[in-house]
Amino acid sequence: MTIDAPLDARPAAIRTAPVNSLVTSPILPTLLKLALPNAIAMFGTTLVAVAETSYIGRLGTEPLAGIALVFPFVMLTQMMSAGAMGGGVSSAISRALGAGNRDRAATLALHAAMIGTCAGLFFTVVMLTLGRQFYSLLGGRGGVLEQAMQYSHVLFSGAVSIWLVNTLASVVRGTGDMRLPSIVLIFVAIAQVSVGGGLGLGLFGLPKLGMPGVAAGQLTAFTLGAIFLAWYLASGRSRLKLNFTAFRFEREMFVDILKVGAIACLAPLQTVLTILIFTKIVAGLGTETLAGYGMGSRLEFLLVPIAFAFGIASVPMVGMAVGAGLVARARRVAWTAAAAAGLTVGLIGLVVAIKPVLWISLFTSDPGVTAAASSYFAWAGPAFGFFGTGLALYFASQGAAKVGGPVMAGTIRLLLVGLGGWWLASSGAPAWTLFALVGAAMVVYGLSTVLFIRFTRWGK
């Protein structure tokens, strides 16, 4: 049985704090209202990924296979900064606001910016020094490896920009404002497509730089986004008034963010390790199969933003409810977000399982690549709904600062994929059995996350 804190156990200071609309308004309409801007922004992100893969495909098969090697690390950066550490940032700020403490929320925002800067520098150092080794371990060789390196060097030289955009956007989301971060991400997406496509393919009279040009588009777009969000928060136009003159380092502020964000970072790491394990295995089956699987795993990664739209919308609702002592409401928010994400992502999975050409034809007409990607969708597509449900609950649990269960569910998925994939590969099993394992692991992940959330205590 789940045990939650009763409402009459709330401290008097919290019970008498000003009431926030996010802890009183109807759950589903409010969730959809908050999720809509995120969904629009994530749709823009999805279009960027589709466009980027499309014009990389025009550069040739080797660049397409090369991006399959780099893409997991790109998504690791995005998921850690936006969904994991970003969720920790939004959680800490929303819980402070739910308890009526705006000064604490503003101080948390400044500490979050420092965390984002340091994390971005860490990614830059690691990927610039060890990137070639990582891609080689995944099976990158010859021209494929060189194409991957050309893209990687340019992109990860500016990882700080990616981290700052997502961290500062999470600060704003923690206040319940989903609109401004979504607008910024849409403009970032437009800039990325325009600059990346222009420099990659030599459009609009620009030089044709190939893979470095594609990466330069993303780097330029996120740098502009980071500059704008920093100005927006510093100008006092946000719902938090940042007081730089009174700022001082407080260890407890870092702890409040990292106790959720640092643990939550294990989840995207597990997701990427799952993809990397399969990338390594599939790389041994040939370039066409690797490119086909890359298309499948790319769509899987793109489902994360869709679940993110619902899940991150639930973070301030859950966080403020928990901060105000309304634990039962916080749980209802979590289940509602999980149902919405599961249905949406599940529908996409069924569509691509039935008609995989709708996705594959956007990138290639190569019969070998098409066959591999179609096999992946046939076996993994029907399980996408479970994946979306688990991801939404992972985000919702961040709002309650109880993310351990969903992270454990990700560990179970990783072990299932790692051990099962190794056994199938060593047995010489065909590619379709590996893809079936991917689908089974998604089902296990979704169901185990539901159980962990059900039996984890929320509230003090």
Short mmCIF file of C-alpha atoms in Angstrom, two decimals:
data_model
loop_
_atom_site.label_atom_id
_atom_site.label_comp_id
_atom_site.label_asym_id
_atom_site.label_seq_id
_atom_site.Cartn_x
_atom_site.Cartn_y
_atom_site.Cartn_z
CA MET A 1 0.00 0.00 0.00
CA THR A 2 1.19 3.52 -0.81
CA ILE A 3 1.58 5.79 2.22
CA ASP A 4 1.39 9.54 1.68
CA ALA A 5 1.50 12.48 4.01
CA PRO A 6 -1.99 13.65 5.11
CA LEU A 7 -3.04 17.19 4.36
CA ASP A 8 -3.49 18.14 8.02
CA ALA A 9 0.20 17.29 8.60
CA ARG A 10 1.29 20.33 6.61
CA PRO A 11 3.22 23.04 8.44
CA ALA A 12 1.14 26.11 9.27
CA ALA A 13 3.41 28.32 7.12
CA ILE A 14 2.56 26.18 4.11
CA ARG A 15 -1.16 25.95 4.85
CA THR A 16 -1.36 29.73 5.01
CA ALA A 17 0.84 30.42 1.95
CA PRO A 18 -0.80 32.16 -1.02
CA VAL A 19 -2.75 29.68 -3.16
CA ASN A 20 -1.25 29.02 -6.60
CA SER A 21 -3.65 28.22 -9.44
CA LEU A 22 -1.61 25.13 -10.33
CA VAL A 23 -2.63 23.49 -7.04
CA THR A 24 -6.34 24.34 -7.33
CA SER A 25 -7.32 24.21 -11.01
CA PRO A 26 -8.77 21.08 -12.70
CA ILE A 27 -5.98 18.62 -13.47
CA LEU A 28 -6.54 17.48 -17.05
CA PRO A 29 -7.40 20.90 -18.57
CA THR A 30 -4.49 22.49 -16.73
CA LEU A 31 -2.10 19.73 -17.78
CA LEU A 32 -3.16 20.03 -21.42
CA LYS A 33 -2.84 23.81 -21.26
CA LEU A 34 0.71 23.51 -19.95
CA ALA A 35 1.59 20.64 -22.27
CA LEU A 36 0.38 22.34 -25.46
CA PRO A 37 3.25 24.87 -25.71
CA ASN A 38 5.71 22.08 -24.96
CA ALA A 39 4.08 19.85 -27.58
CA ILE A 40 4.34 22.59 -30.21
CA ALA A 41 7.98 23.21 -29.33
CA MET A 42 8.74 19.49 -29.36
CA PHE A 43 6.97 19.15 -32.70
CA GLY A 44 9.36 21.79 -33.99
CA THR A 45 12.26 19.82 -32.54
CA THR A 46 10.97 16.70 -34.26
CA LEU A 47 10.78 18.51 -37.60
CA VAL A 48 14.37 19.67 -37.09
CA ALA A 49 15.50 16.09 -36.53
CA VAL A 50 13.60 14.94 -39.60
CA ALA A 51 15.06 17.77 -41.70
CA GLU A 52 18.57 17.18 -40.41
CA THR A 53 18.44 13.44 -41.12
CA SER A 54 16.96 14.17 -44.53
CA TYR A 55 19.72 16.48 -45.70
CA ILE A 56 22.39 14.31 -44.12
CA GLY A 57 20.92 11.48 -46.19
CA ARG A 58 21.51 13.63 -49.28
CA LEU A 59 25.20 13.77 -48.37
CA GLY A 60 25.43 9.97 -48.73
CA THR A 61 25.20 6.65 -46.85
CA GLU A 62 28.43 7.20 -44.89
CA PRO A 63 27.23 10.49 -43.33
CA LEU A 64 23.88 8.81 -42.54
CA ALA A 65 25.66 5.95 -40.78
CA GLY A 66 28.02 8.44 -39.10
CA ILE A 67 25.18 10.43 -37.57
CA ALA A 68 23.81 7.15 -36.17
CA LEU A 69 27.04 6.92 -34.12
CA VAL A 70 26.91 10.53 -32.87
CA PHE A 71 23.18 10.86 -32.34
CA PRO A 72 23.01 8.92 -29.03
CA PHE A 73 25.57 11.30 -27.51
CA VAL A 74 23.71 14.34 -28.84
CA MET A 75 20.48 13.07 -27.29
CA LEU A 76 22.30 12.23 -24.06
CA THR A 77 23.32 15.89 -23.83
CA GLN A 78 19.80 17.03 -24.58
CA MET A 79 18.05 14.60 -22.24
CA MET A 80 20.40 15.20 -19.33
CA SER A 81 20.19 18.98 -19.62
CA ALA A 82 16.46 19.27 -20.36
CA GLY A 83 14.74 16.25 -18.89
CA ALA A 84 17.04 15.08 -16.08
CA MET A 85 18.93 17.98 -14.54
CA GLY A 86 16.34 20.33 -16.01
CA GLY A 87 13.65 18.38 -14.22
CA GLY A 88 15.61 18.71 -10.99
CA VAL A 89 15.78 22.47 -11.52
CA SER A 90 12.04 22.78 -12.23
CA SER A 91 11.24 20.51 -9.30
CA ALA A 92 13.25 22.53 -6.77
CA ILE A 93 11.84 25.86 -7.96
CA SER A 94 8.22 24.65 -8.11
CA ARG A 95 8.44 23.09 -4.63
CA ALA A 96 9.80 26.38 -3.26
CA LEU A 97 7.00 28.34 -4.94
CA GLY A 98 4.42 25.83 -3.71
CA ALA A 99 5.62 26.52 -0.17
CA GLY A 100 5.31 30.28 -0.81
CA ASN A 101 9.08 30.98 -0.76
CA ARG A 102 9.88 33.13 -3.82
CA ASP A 103 13.28 34.27 -2.54
CA ARG A 104 14.45 30.69 -2.32
CA ALA A 105 13.17 29.98 -5.84
CA ALA A 106 15.12 32.95 -7.24
CA THR A 107 18.31 31.83 -5.47
CA LEU A 108 17.85 28.29 -6.80
CA ALA A 109 17.69 29.71 -10.34
CA LEU A 110 21.16 31.25 -10.06
CA HIS A 111 22.63 28.04 -8.66
CA ALA A 112 20.99 26.13 -11.53
CA ALA A 113 22.76 28.33 -14.10
CA MET A 114 26.10 27.48 -12.50
CA ILE A 115 25.31 23.77 -12.62
CA GLY A 116 24.38 24.03 -16.31
CA THR A 117 27.59 25.86 -17.20
CA CYS A 118 29.82 23.34 -15.43
CA ALA A 119 27.97 20.38 -16.96
CA GLY A 120 28.30 21.85 -20.46
CA LEU A 121 32.05 22.32 -20.03
CA PHE A 122 32.32 18.72 -18.84
CA PHE A 123 30.62 17.43 -22.00
CA THR A 124 32.89 19.56 -24.19
CA VAL A 125 36.08 18.20 -22.59
CA VAL A 126 34.92 14.57 -22.63
CA MET A 127 33.64 14.50 -26.22
CA LEU A 128 36.53 16.46 -27.73
CA THR A 129 39.11 14.19 -26.09
CA LEU A 130 37.34 10.80 -26.16
CA GLY A 131 34.82 11.14 -29.00
CA ARG A 132 36.84 9.13 -31.53
CA GLN A 133 37.30 6.30 -29.03
CA PHE A 134 33.57 6.23 -28.27
CA TYR A 135 32.58 6.05 -31.93
CA SER A 136 35.24 3.42 -32.67
CA LEU A 137 33.91 1.26 -29.85
CA LEU A 138 30.50 1.47 -31.48
CA GLY A 139 31.93 0.04 -34.69
CA GLY A 140 32.76 3.24 -36.58
CA ARG A 141 35.44 2.70 -39.20
CA GLY A 142 36.90 4.52 -42.19
CA GLY A 143 34.70 7.11 -43.84
CA VAL A 144 31.81 6.52 -41.43
CA LEU A 145 34.04 7.34 -38.45
CA GLU A 146 35.45 10.46 -40.13
CA GLN A 147 31.98 11.76 -40.93
CA ALA A 148 30.96 11.23 -37.31
CA MET A 149 34.05 13.09 -36.06
CA GLN A 150 33.46 16.07 -38.35
CA TYR A 151 29.98 16.52 -36.91
CA SER A 152 30.97 15.79 -33.31
CA HIS A 153 33.91 18.20 -33.04
CA VAL A 154 31.88 21.21 -34.13
CA LEU A 155 28.77 20.43 -32.09
CA PHE A 156 30.36 19.52 -28.76
CA SER A 157 32.70 22.48 -28.82
CA GLY A 158 29.62 24.47 -27.77
CA ALA A 159 27.92 22.03 -25.37
CA VAL A 160 27.65 24.84 -22.79
CA SER A 161 25.08 26.55 -25.02
CA ILE A 162 22.91 23.43 -25.14
CA TRP A 163 23.07 23.03 -21.36
CA LEU A 164 22.32 26.69 -20.66
CA VAL A 165 19.32 26.80 -23.00
CA ASN A 166 17.74 23.76 -21.35
CA THR A 167 18.70 24.76 -17.80
CA LEU A 168 17.39 28.31 -18.08
CA ALA A 169 14.25 27.07 -19.84
CA SER A 170 13.72 24.69 -16.90
CA VAL A 171 14.00 27.62 -14.49
CA VAL A 172 11.16 29.36 -16.32
CA ARG A 173 9.10 26.15 -16.51
CA GLY A 174 9.45 25.69 -12.76
CA THR A 175 7.40 28.86 -12.31
CA GLY A 176 4.58 27.34 -14.37
CA ASP A 177 5.40 29.37 -17.51
CA MET A 178 5.59 26.89 -20.39
CA ARG A 179 4.95 29.44 -23.12
CA LEU A 180 8.21 31.42 -23.15
CA PRO A 181 10.57 28.38 -23.17
CA SER A 182 8.51 26.85 -25.97
CA ILE A 183 8.72 30.01 -28.08
CA VAL A 184 12.49 30.11 -27.58
CA LEU A 185 12.85 26.45 -28.60
CA ILE A 186 10.78 27.04 -31.73
CA PHE A 187 13.04 29.88 -32.81
CA VAL A 188 16.07 27.74 -31.99
CA ALA A 189 14.63 25.02 -34.23
CA ILE A 190 14.05 27.45 -37.10
CA ALA A 191 17.58 28.80 -36.80
CA GLN A 192 19.04 25.29 -36.66
CA VAL A 193 17.26 24.16 -39.84
CA SER A 194 18.10 27.33 -41.73
CA VAL A 195 21.77 27.58 -40.79
CA GLY A 196 22.45 23.83 -40.67
CA GLY A 197 20.76 23.11 -43.99
CA GLY A 198 22.37 26.12 -45.64
CA LEU A 199 25.90 25.31 -44.52
CA GLY A 200 25.53 21.54 -44.84
CA LEU A 201 24.18 21.49 -48.41
CA GLY A 202 25.47 24.85 -49.63
CA LEU A 203 22.03 26.47 -49.92
CA PHE A 204 21.23 30.19 -50.10
CA GLY A 205 24.65 30.89 -51.63
CA LEU A 206 26.47 29.57 -48.53
CA PRO A 207 29.55 27.33 -48.81
CA LYS A 208 28.85 23.58 -48.76
CA LEU A 209 30.57 22.36 -45.58
CA GLY A 210 28.90 18.94 -45.23
CA MET A 211 28.68 17.46 -41.73
CA PRO A 212 30.53 20.33 -40.00
CA GLY A 213 28.05 22.75 -41.52
CA VAL A 214 25.08 20.74 -40.23
CA ALA A 215 26.56 20.77 -36.72
CA ALA A 216 27.32 24.49 -36.97
CA GLY A 217 23.61 25.14 -37.45
CA GLN A 218 22.72 23.50 -34.15
CA LEU A 219 25.58 25.22 -32.34
CA THR A 220 24.61 28.66 -33.66
CA ALA A 221 20.93 28.21 -32.80
CA PHE A 222 21.52 27.13 -29.20
CA THR A 223 24.02 29.91 -28.59
CA LEU A 224 21.43 32.50 -29.62
CA GLY A 225 18.82 30.78 -27.45
CA ALA A 226 21.09 30.78 -24.40
CA ILE A 227 21.87 34.48 -24.78
CA PHE A 228 18.17 35.37 -25.00
CA LEU A 229 17.09 33.30 -21.98
CA ALA A 230 19.92 34.71 -19.86
CA TRP A 231 18.83 38.24 -20.80
CA TYR A 232 15.17 37.43 -20.11
CA LEU A 233 15.83 36.14 -16.59
CA ALA A 234 18.30 38.91 -15.76
CA SER A 235 15.92 41.64 -16.98
CA GLY A 236 13.28 40.78 -14.37
CA ARG A 237 10.63 39.95 -16.97
CA SER A 238 10.17 36.40 -15.68
CA ARG A 239 7.98 35.36 -12.76
CA LEU A 240 11.11 35.24 -10.60
CA LYS A 241 12.95 38.40 -9.62
CA LEU A 242 16.65 37.50 -9.59
CA ASN A 243 18.68 39.46 -7.05
CA PHE A 244 22.31 39.25 -8.16
CA THR A 245 23.60 41.70 -5.56
CA ALA A 246 22.32 39.63 -2.64
CA PHE A 247 23.49 36.31 -4.12
CA ARG A 248 25.81 34.01 -2.22
CA PHE A 249 26.84 30.38 -2.70
CA GLU A 250 24.69 28.05 -0.62
CA ARG A 251 25.52 24.35 -0.53
CA GLU A 252 21.94 23.47 0.38
CA MET A 253 20.68 25.01 -2.86
CA PHE A 254 22.95 22.78 -4.93
CA VAL A 255 21.81 19.78 -2.89
CA ASP A 256 18.13 20.57 -3.47
CA ILE A 257 18.65 20.56 -7.23
CA LEU A 258 21.15 17.71 -7.43
CA LYS A 259 19.27 15.31 -5.16
CA VAL A 260 16.77 15.05 -7.99
CA GLY A 261 18.77 16.11 -11.06
CA ALA A 262 21.91 14.03 -10.42
CA ILE A 263 19.94 10.84 -9.81
CA ALA A 264 17.63 11.63 -12.72
CA CYS A 265 20.68 11.89 -15.01
CA LEU A 266 21.10 8.15 -14.65
CA ALA A 267 17.87 7.61 -16.63
CA PRO A 268 18.98 9.23 -19.92
CA LEU A 269 22.38 7.60 -19.46
CA GLN A 270 20.61 4.23 -19.23
CA THR A 271 18.52 5.05 -22.31
CA VAL A 272 21.59 6.00 -24.32
CA LEU A 273 23.56 2.97 -23.10
CA THR A 274 20.65 0.80 -24.25
CA ILE A 275 20.84 2.38 -27.71
CA LEU A 276 24.64 2.17 -27.78
CA ILE A 277 24.62 -1.53 -26.94
CA PHE A 278 22.33 -2.21 -29.86
CA THR A 279 24.26 0.13 -32.13
CA LYS A 280 27.41 -1.85 -31.38
CA ILE A 281 25.68 -5.18 -32.03
CA VAL A 282 23.91 -4.03 -35.19
CA ALA A 283 27.09 -2.42 -36.55
CA GLY A 284 28.44 -5.94 -37.01
CA LEU A 285 25.57 -6.73 -39.38
CA GLY A 286 26.65 -4.19 -42.01
CA THR A 287 26.32 -0.51 -42.91
CA GLU A 288 22.81 -0.86 -44.36
CA THR A 289 21.46 -2.53 -41.24
CA LEU A 290 23.21 0.05 -39.04
CA ALA A 291 21.70 2.91 -41.04
CA GLY A 292 18.25 1.27 -40.88
CA TYR A 293 18.47 0.76 -37.14
CA GLY A 294 19.71 4.34 -36.81
CA MET A 295 16.44 5.53 -38.34
CA GLY A 296 14.45 3.39 -35.92
CA SER A 297 16.37 4.47 -32.85
CA ARG A 298 16.16 8.09 -34.00
CA LEU A 299 12.36 7.91 -33.92
CA GLU A 300 12.58 6.27 -30.50
CA PHE A 301 14.64 9.23 -29.31
CA LEU A 302 12.11 11.61 -30.86
CA LEU A 303 9.37 10.02 -28.77
CA VAL A 304 11.19 11.34 -25.71
CA PRO A 305 10.24 14.98 -26.51
CA ILE A 306 6.59 13.95 -26.91
CA ALA A 307 6.53 12.27 -23.51
CA PHE A 308 8.57 15.22 -22.28
CA ALA A 309 5.79 17.62 -23.32
CA PHE A 310 3.33 15.94 -20.95
CA GLY A 311 5.85 14.92 -18.30
CA ILE A 312 7.57 18.28 -17.90
CA ALA A 313 4.15 19.98 -17.76
CA SER A 314 3.39 17.80 -14.75
CA VAL A 315 6.59 18.78 -12.89
CA PRO A 316 5.44 22.21 -11.61
CA MET A 317 1.96 20.84 -10.94
CA VAL A 318 3.35 17.94 -8.92
CA GLY A 319 6.09 20.04 -7.30
CA MET A 320 3.76 22.83 -6.18
CA ALA A 321 1.20 20.32 -4.94
CA VAL A 322 3.85 18.46 -2.92
CA GLY A 323 5.25 21.77 -1.64
CA ALA A 324 1.75 22.71 -0.49
CA GLY A 325 1.16 19.30 1.09
CA LEU A 326 -1.42 18.16 -1.51
CA VAL A 327 0.09 14.73 -2.14
CA ALA A 328 -3.08 13.03 -3.39
CA ARG A 329 -3.47 15.71 -6.04
CA ALA A 330 0.19 15.33 -7.03
CA ARG A 331 -0.41 11.64 -7.70
CA ARG A 332 -3.49 12.30 -9.80
CA VAL A 333 -1.44 14.70 -11.90
CA ALA A 334 1.22 12.02 -12.42
CA TRP A 335 -1.24 9.33 -13.55
CA THR A 336 -3.03 11.77 -15.85
CA ALA A 337 0.23 12.78 -17.53
CA ALA A 338 1.27 9.14 -17.90
CA ALA A 339 -2.02 8.20 -19.56
CA ALA A 340 -1.84 11.13 -21.99
CA ALA A 341 1.77 10.39 -22.96
CA GLY A 342 1.19 6.64 -23.26
CA LEU A 343 -1.77 7.08 -25.58
CA THR A 344 -0.02 9.65 -27.79
CA VAL A 345 3.28 7.82 -28.12
CA GLY A 346 1.51 4.46 -28.43
CA LEU A 347 -0.52 5.71 -31.38
CA ILE A 348 2.65 6.81 -33.17
CA GLY A 349 4.17 3.39 -32.51
CA LEU A 350 1.19 1.59 -33.99
CA VAL A 351 1.20 3.82 -37.08
CA VAL A 352 4.88 3.19 -37.89
CA ALA A 353 4.48 -0.52 -37.13
CA ILE A 354 1.66 -0.78 -39.66
CA LYS A 355 3.06 1.68 -42.20
CA PRO A 356 6.83 2.10 -41.62
CA VAL A 357 7.35 3.67 -45.03
CA LEU A 358 5.75 6.87 -43.70
CA TRP A 359 8.92 7.46 -41.68
CA ILE A 360 11.56 5.62 -43.69
CA SER A 361 10.77 7.27 -47.03
CA LEU A 362 11.65 10.64 -45.54
CA PHE A 363 15.31 9.64 -45.48
CA THR A 364 16.14 6.89 -47.96
CA SER A 365 14.91 4.56 -50.70
CA ASP A 366 17.74 2.06 -50.25
CA PRO A 367 16.11 -1.41 -50.08
CA GLY A 368 18.53 -2.82 -47.50
CA VAL A 369 18.15 0.15 -45.18
CA THR A 370 14.37 0.13 -45.66
CA ALA A 371 14.12 -3.57 -44.79
CA ALA A 372 16.11 -3.17 -41.57
CA ALA A 373 14.13 -0.14 -40.43
CA SER A 374 10.81 -1.82 -41.26
CA SER A 375 11.74 -4.85 -39.18
CA TYR A 376 12.62 -2.61 -36.24
CA PHE A 377 9.28 -0.81 -36.33
CA ALA A 378 7.29 -4.02 -36.74
CA TRP A 379 8.69 -5.43 -33.49
CA ALA A 380 9.37 -2.34 -31.38
CA GLY A 381 6.60 0.02 -32.56
CA PRO A 382 3.71 -1.65 -30.67
CA ALA A 383 5.65 -1.20 -27.39
CA PHE A 384 6.23 2.55 -27.77
CA GLY A 385 3.17 3.32 -25.63
CA PHE A 386 4.74 1.60 -22.60
CA PHE A 387 7.89 3.62 -23.20
CA GLY A 388 5.92 6.88 -23.24
CA THR A 389 4.06 5.97 -20.04
CA GLY A 390 7.29 5.22 -18.20
CA LEU A 391 8.94 8.43 -19.37
CA ALA A 392 6.03 10.63 -18.30
CA LEU A 393 6.04 9.05 -14.82
CA TYR A 394 9.79 9.60 -14.65
CA PHE A 395 9.27 13.33 -15.17
CA ALA A 396 6.34 13.49 -12.76
CA SER A 397 8.40 11.78 -10.06
CA GLN A 398 10.96 14.59 -10.36
CA GLY A 399 8.33 17.05 -9.20
CA ALA A 400 7.89 14.96 -6.04
CA ALA A 401 11.69 14.59 -5.63
CA LYS A 402 11.19 10.80 -5.68
CA VAL A 403 12.92 9.73 -8.86
CA GLY A 404 14.64 6.57 -7.60
CA GLY A 405 11.93 4.14 -8.74
CA PRO A 406 11.81 5.21 -12.39
CA VAL A 407 15.61 5.17 -12.51
CA MET A 408 15.55 1.60 -11.18
CA ALA A 409 13.06 0.69 -13.93
CA GLY A 410 15.55 2.05 -16.45
CA THR A 411 18.24 -0.15 -14.91
CA ILE A 412 16.02 -3.20 -15.40
CA ARG A 413 15.51 -2.26 -19.05
CA LEU A 414 19.25 -1.77 -19.56
CA LEU A 415 20.10 -5.14 -18.04
CA LEU A 416 17.45 -6.89 -20.12
CA VAL A 417 18.73 -5.32 -23.33
CA GLY A 418 22.42 -5.81 -22.46
CA LEU A 419 22.26 -9.42 -21.35
CA GLY A 420 19.60 -10.45 -23.85
CA GLY A 421 21.33 -8.67 -26.72
CA TRP A 422 24.68 -10.25 -25.87
CA TRP A 423 23.11 -13.71 -25.77
CA LEU A 424 21.27 -13.23 -29.08
CA ALA A 425 24.36 -11.81 -30.79
CA SER A 426 26.60 -14.62 -29.56
CA SER A 427 24.03 -17.14 -30.79
CA GLY A 428 24.07 -15.64 -34.28
CA ALA A 429 20.39 -14.68 -34.04
CA PRO A 430 18.90 -12.64 -36.90
CA ALA A 431 18.29 -8.90 -36.57
CA TRP A 432 14.54 -9.24 -36.01
CA THR A 433 15.10 -11.06 -32.69
CA LEU A 434 17.14 -8.11 -31.43
CA PHE A 435 14.39 -5.72 -32.45
CA ALA A 436 11.82 -7.90 -30.65
CA LEU A 437 13.99 -7.67 -27.54
CA VAL A 438 13.91 -3.87 -27.79
CA GLY A 439 10.10 -3.96 -27.75
CA ALA A 440 9.94 -6.39 -24.82
CA ALA A 441 12.33 -4.20 -22.82
CA MET A 442 10.07 -1.17 -23.40
CA VAL A 443 7.08 -3.08 -22.05
CA VAL A 444 9.02 -4.14 -18.95
CA TYR A 445 10.24 -0.57 -18.44
CA GLY A 446 6.75 0.92 -18.59
CA LEU A 447 5.13 -1.62 -16.29
CA SER A 448 7.91 -1.57 -13.71
CA THR A 449 7.84 2.24 -13.59
CA VAL A 450 4.11 2.12 -12.88
CA LEU A 451 4.70 -0.30 -10.00
CA PHE A 452 7.55 1.74 -8.53
CA ILE A 453 5.46 4.94 -8.56
CA ARG A 454 2.48 3.11 -7.07
CA PHE A 455 4.41 1.86 -4.07
CA THR A 456 6.73 4.82 -3.43
CA ARG A 457 5.78 7.26 -0.69
CA TRP A 458 5.42 10.90 -1.76
CA GLY A 459 5.47 13.81 0.65
CA LYS A 460 7.10 14.17 4.03
#
